[in-house]
Amino acid sequence: MHNTLNLAAPPKANPWKELKTLSIIIPAYNEEKTITQILDKIRSVLLIRDIEKEIIIINDCSGDNTEQLILEYMNLYKEIRIKYHALPVNSGKGAAIQAGILLATGEYLIIQDADLEYDPFEYNVLLKPIVHGFADVVYGSRFMGGSPHRILFFWHTLGNRILTFFANMFANLNLTDMETGYKLFRTDVIQRLYLEEKRFGFEPEVTLKMSRIRDLRIYEVGISYYGRTYKEGKKINWKDGVRTVWCIIKYGLLSSRHLKQEATVKTKQVSQL
């Protein structure tokens, strides 16, 4: 049975007055080809309402020069708020995101892949429903609107739509893109979620657990998408799709826990992930 604890604060007349900082979580694994480029893009973005940026990079035990490039960038641009944490072992994208969530101090946070598939210049598109007081969570959909999309694989698109359909069925939502990499959350809400998935199962888990929070306002906006091929470094495969199906069943039917214990929220450290 779903817990109906209401974590969503009532709408405010001027919500942007409370939104001073956006935390940007970058899970990175062997991204030496693109990590500097994505940081340059983020640095160049001017957020609406003069919102500041807090960049949080979680290195998932990369075996290439990702760490060296990050440290060099931090030394070169000392005026930028960058937090860096290296996981001791390769733990997966979900584990890296969880580590970043614990480090976030902004009122809202967004997940940014390091591979250039998602464009940081669209942060403001996702922020608009927030600053206008409509939303607590915003998903960036690759299947809405007229923004540019690289044409890639039919079966990936079909699989995404099927997975989104089943997630919607269990969550009682009408999302068009559950698997999107662009998800913007209220930090105080997502830090209360009990998250378990260490790899690509994070997407269905967070969606289904968010859906259990009464009165949480979830919005979708259209975004562009510059997808990679496997040759260019795309990491997700059919096994991750199977895992996603299992996660939808697990968190939609079998598991009722979606919130941390209060003491856990206050004391859990990144090193425990």
XYZ file of C-alpha atoms in Angstrom:
273
model
C 0.000 0.000 0.000
C 1.373 3.407 -0.958
C 2.500 5.783 1.752
C 0.697 9.104 1.313
C 3.099 11.311 3.249
C 2.976 14.774 1.708
C 6.515 16.054 1.153
C 5.527 18.721 -1.334
C 5.249 22.204 0.102
C 2.191 24.225 -0.963
C 2.682 26.455 -4.014
C 4.277 29.814 -3.281
C 3.423 33.145 -4.856
C 7.090 33.834 -5.721
C 8.862 30.447 -5.721
C 11.958 31.774 -7.505
C 12.797 33.815 -4.404
C 13.527 30.513 -2.669
C 15.425 29.054 -5.640
C 18.908 30.503 -5.369
C 21.070 27.584 -6.493
C 20.693 24.712 -8.959
C 22.862 21.688 -8.183
C 24.054 19.927 -11.348
C 25.028 16.291 -10.783
C 27.379 14.774 -13.368
C 27.961 11.005 -13.087
C 31.115 10.295 -15.093
C 32.653 7.012 -16.198
C 35.422 7.028 -18.813
C 34.338 10.363 -20.273
C 37.751 11.834 -21.129
C 36.535 12.719 -24.641
C 33.657 14.901 -23.462
C 34.036 15.899 -19.793
C 35.791 19.200 -20.555
C 33.251 20.070 -23.247
C 30.268 19.455 -20.991
C 31.837 21.546 -18.217
C 32.462 24.373 -20.701
C 28.808 24.268 -21.737
C 27.575 24.316 -18.151
C 29.921 27.187 -17.309
C 28.539 29.180 -20.254
C 24.884 28.787 -19.321
C 23.182 31.808 -17.756
C 20.258 30.634 -15.662
C 17.017 32.584 -15.403
C 16.357 34.680 -12.278
C 20.142 34.827 -11.694
C 20.073 31.325 -10.247
C 23.574 30.146 -9.324
C 25.111 26.809 -10.309
C 26.671 24.179 -8.067
C 28.427 21.523 -10.158
C 28.846 18.107 -8.529
C 30.993 15.587 -10.410
C 30.984 11.945 -9.318
C 33.730 9.887 -10.941
C 32.621 6.257 -11.044
C 36.168 4.856 -10.899
C 37.057 5.767 -14.480
C 40.003 3.961 -16.039
C 40.965 6.753 -18.419
C 42.038 10.392 -17.895
C 38.633 11.601 -16.694
C 39.855 12.408 -13.177
C 42.965 14.257 -14.350
C 40.904 16.408 -16.713
C 38.401 17.230 -13.969
C 41.111 18.272 -11.519
C 42.836 20.388 -14.164
C 39.528 22.077 -14.959
C 38.855 22.812 -11.292
C 42.315 24.339 -10.949
C 41.822 26.449 -14.086
C 38.373 27.754 -13.108
C 38.624 28.182 -9.364
C 35.810 30.732 -9.361
C 33.274 28.040 -10.314
C 31.526 26.060 -7.578
C 32.601 22.508 -8.323
C 32.455 19.589 -5.911
C 34.340 16.463 -6.905
C 34.014 12.986 -5.444
C 35.625 9.777 -6.731
C 33.965 6.462 -5.935
C 36.534 3.848 -4.801
C 35.113 1.133 -7.078
C 32.993 1.177 -10.212
C 29.473 1.129 -8.792
C 27.185 2.242 -11.621
C 25.370 5.365 -12.755
C 22.687 5.058 -10.087
C 25.282 4.879 -7.316
C 27.060 7.940 -8.712
C 23.791 9.876 -8.828
C 22.990 8.888 -5.238
C 26.403 10.157 -4.138
C 25.741 13.443 -5.913
C 22.300 13.802 -4.340
C 23.823 13.572 -0.876
C 26.308 16.341 -1.727
C 23.735 18.709 -3.243
C 22.988 21.952 -1.384
C 20.932 23.746 -4.040
C 17.174 24.031 -3.610
C 16.775 22.016 -6.825
C 19.034 19.579 -8.631
C 19.322 18.231 -12.159
C 21.150 15.201 -13.520
C 23.541 15.893 -16.395
C 25.189 13.066 -18.327
C 28.765 13.844 -19.336
C 28.409 12.519 -22.878
C 26.894 15.585 -24.634
C 23.597 13.814 -25.450
C 21.715 16.446 -23.435
C 22.241 20.186 -23.877
C 22.844 22.297 -20.722
C 21.521 25.343 -22.567
C 18.068 23.828 -22.002
C 18.268 24.059 -18.203
C 16.068 27.135 -18.378
C 13.417 25.167 -20.264
C 13.186 22.774 -17.325
C 13.391 25.569 -14.754
C 10.472 27.607 -16.106
C 7.692 25.441 -14.583
C 9.588 25.638 -11.286
C 10.090 29.396 -11.094
C 6.500 30.040 -12.162
C 5.238 27.914 -9.279
C 3.747 25.060 -11.303
C 6.069 22.145 -10.541
C 8.217 20.351 -7.973
C 9.716 17.874 -10.458
C 10.313 18.379 -14.193
C 11.186 15.697 -16.749
C 12.736 16.686 -20.077
C 11.037 14.610 -22.764
C 12.841 13.665 -25.969
C 9.472 12.898 -27.552
C 7.729 16.239 -27.078
C 7.949 19.460 -29.038
C 9.946 20.479 -32.096
C 13.505 20.517 -30.735
C 16.299 18.767 -32.709
C 16.674 15.010 -32.275
C 19.340 12.798 -33.744
C 17.723 9.852 -35.551
C 19.121 6.594 -34.185
C 17.650 3.170 -33.430
C 14.024 2.099 -33.986
C 14.159 -0.640 -31.366
C 15.576 1.702 -28.732
C 12.720 4.125 -29.321
C 10.109 1.373 -29.252
C 11.627 -0.121 -26.110
C 11.654 3.273 -24.419
C 7.984 3.822 -25.189
C 7.042 0.362 -23.909
C 8.998 0.852 -20.679
C 7.448 4.294 -20.214
C 3.979 2.801 -20.780
C 4.435 0.165 -18.078
C 5.989 2.647 -15.651
C 3.024 4.967 -16.214
C 0.616 2.106 -15.574
C 2.103 1.359 -12.152
C 2.778 5.008 -11.251
C -0.573 6.325 -12.544
C 1.223 8.999 -14.573
C 1.164 10.012 -18.242
C 4.852 10.629 -18.946
C 6.125 10.400 -22.513
C 9.775 9.698 -21.567
C 10.421 7.945 -18.263
C 13.987 7.058 -19.288
C 15.084 10.624 -20.010
C 18.425 11.669 -18.602
C 17.117 15.157 -17.815
C 15.234 15.056 -14.529
C 15.003 18.116 -12.274
C 14.004 17.535 -8.639
C 13.355 19.460 -5.479
C 16.456 18.577 -3.499
C 14.717 18.223 -0.139
C 12.299 15.720 -1.667
C 14.755 13.478 -3.511
C 17.101 13.443 -0.510
C 14.249 11.828 1.430
C 13.745 9.036 -1.094
C 15.023 5.568 -0.249
C 16.968 4.788 -3.434
C 18.418 1.327 -4.023
C 19.353 0.981 -7.691
C 23.063 1.353 -8.438
C 22.962 1.208 -12.209
C 20.437 2.128 -14.925
C 17.505 0.968 -12.788
C 17.608 4.399 -11.166
C 15.217 5.865 -13.772
C 12.178 3.628 -13.119
C 12.891 3.483 -9.390
C 12.952 7.237 -8.870
C 9.887 7.685 -11.099
C 7.783 5.113 -9.275
C 8.850 6.287 -5.829
C 8.239 9.940 -6.694
C 4.746 9.018 -7.863
C 3.883 7.842 -4.339
C 4.359 11.278 -2.816
C 0.971 12.901 -2.497
C 0.506 16.299 -4.161
C 3.978 16.261 -5.718
C 3.619 18.205 -8.953
C 5.406 16.479 -11.845
C 5.718 18.252 -15.203
C 7.230 17.408 -18.575
C 8.805 19.747 -21.130
C 10.173 19.044 -24.597
C 13.955 18.973 -25.052
C 16.445 18.238 -27.818
C 18.523 15.062 -27.903
C 21.904 14.335 -29.489
C 22.152 10.585 -28.958
C 25.355 8.583 -29.280
C 25.870 5.294 -31.084
C 27.615 2.379 -29.377
C 30.711 3.175 -31.430
C 30.635 6.697 -30.006
C 30.442 5.391 -26.448
C 26.807 4.629 -25.592
C 26.798 2.246 -22.605
C 23.208 1.056 -22.107
C 22.279 -2.331 -23.635
C 19.493 -4.931 -23.729
C 20.431 -6.268 -20.292
C 19.696 -2.834 -18.843
C 16.292 -2.993 -20.531
C 15.555 -6.306 -18.819
C 16.664 -4.814 -15.504
C 14.348 -1.857 -16.086
C 11.372 -4.206 -16.550
C 12.239 -5.927 -13.285
C 12.561 -2.575 -11.503
C 9.142 -1.469 -12.743
C 7.614 -4.667 -11.344
C 9.637 -4.486 -8.129
C 8.949 -0.849 -7.270
C 5.486 -0.815 -8.802
C 4.128 -3.956 -7.130
C 6.496 -5.667 -4.715
C 8.184 -2.908 -2.728
C 6.251 -0.370 -0.672
C 9.157 1.460 0.955
C 10.086 4.694 -0.763
C 11.181 7.043 2.034
C 14.285 6.976 4.209
C 14.030 6.901 7.962
C 14.505 10.418 9.331
C 17.735 9.512 11.124
C 19.136 8.016 7.929
C 18.513 11.231 6.031
C 20.575 13.204 8.530
C 23.479 10.825 9.063
C 24.159 8.836 5.898
C 27.477 9.757 4.301
C 28.698 9.416 0.717
C 31.305 6.887 1.827
C 28.538 4.453 2.781
C 27.238 4.124 -0.788
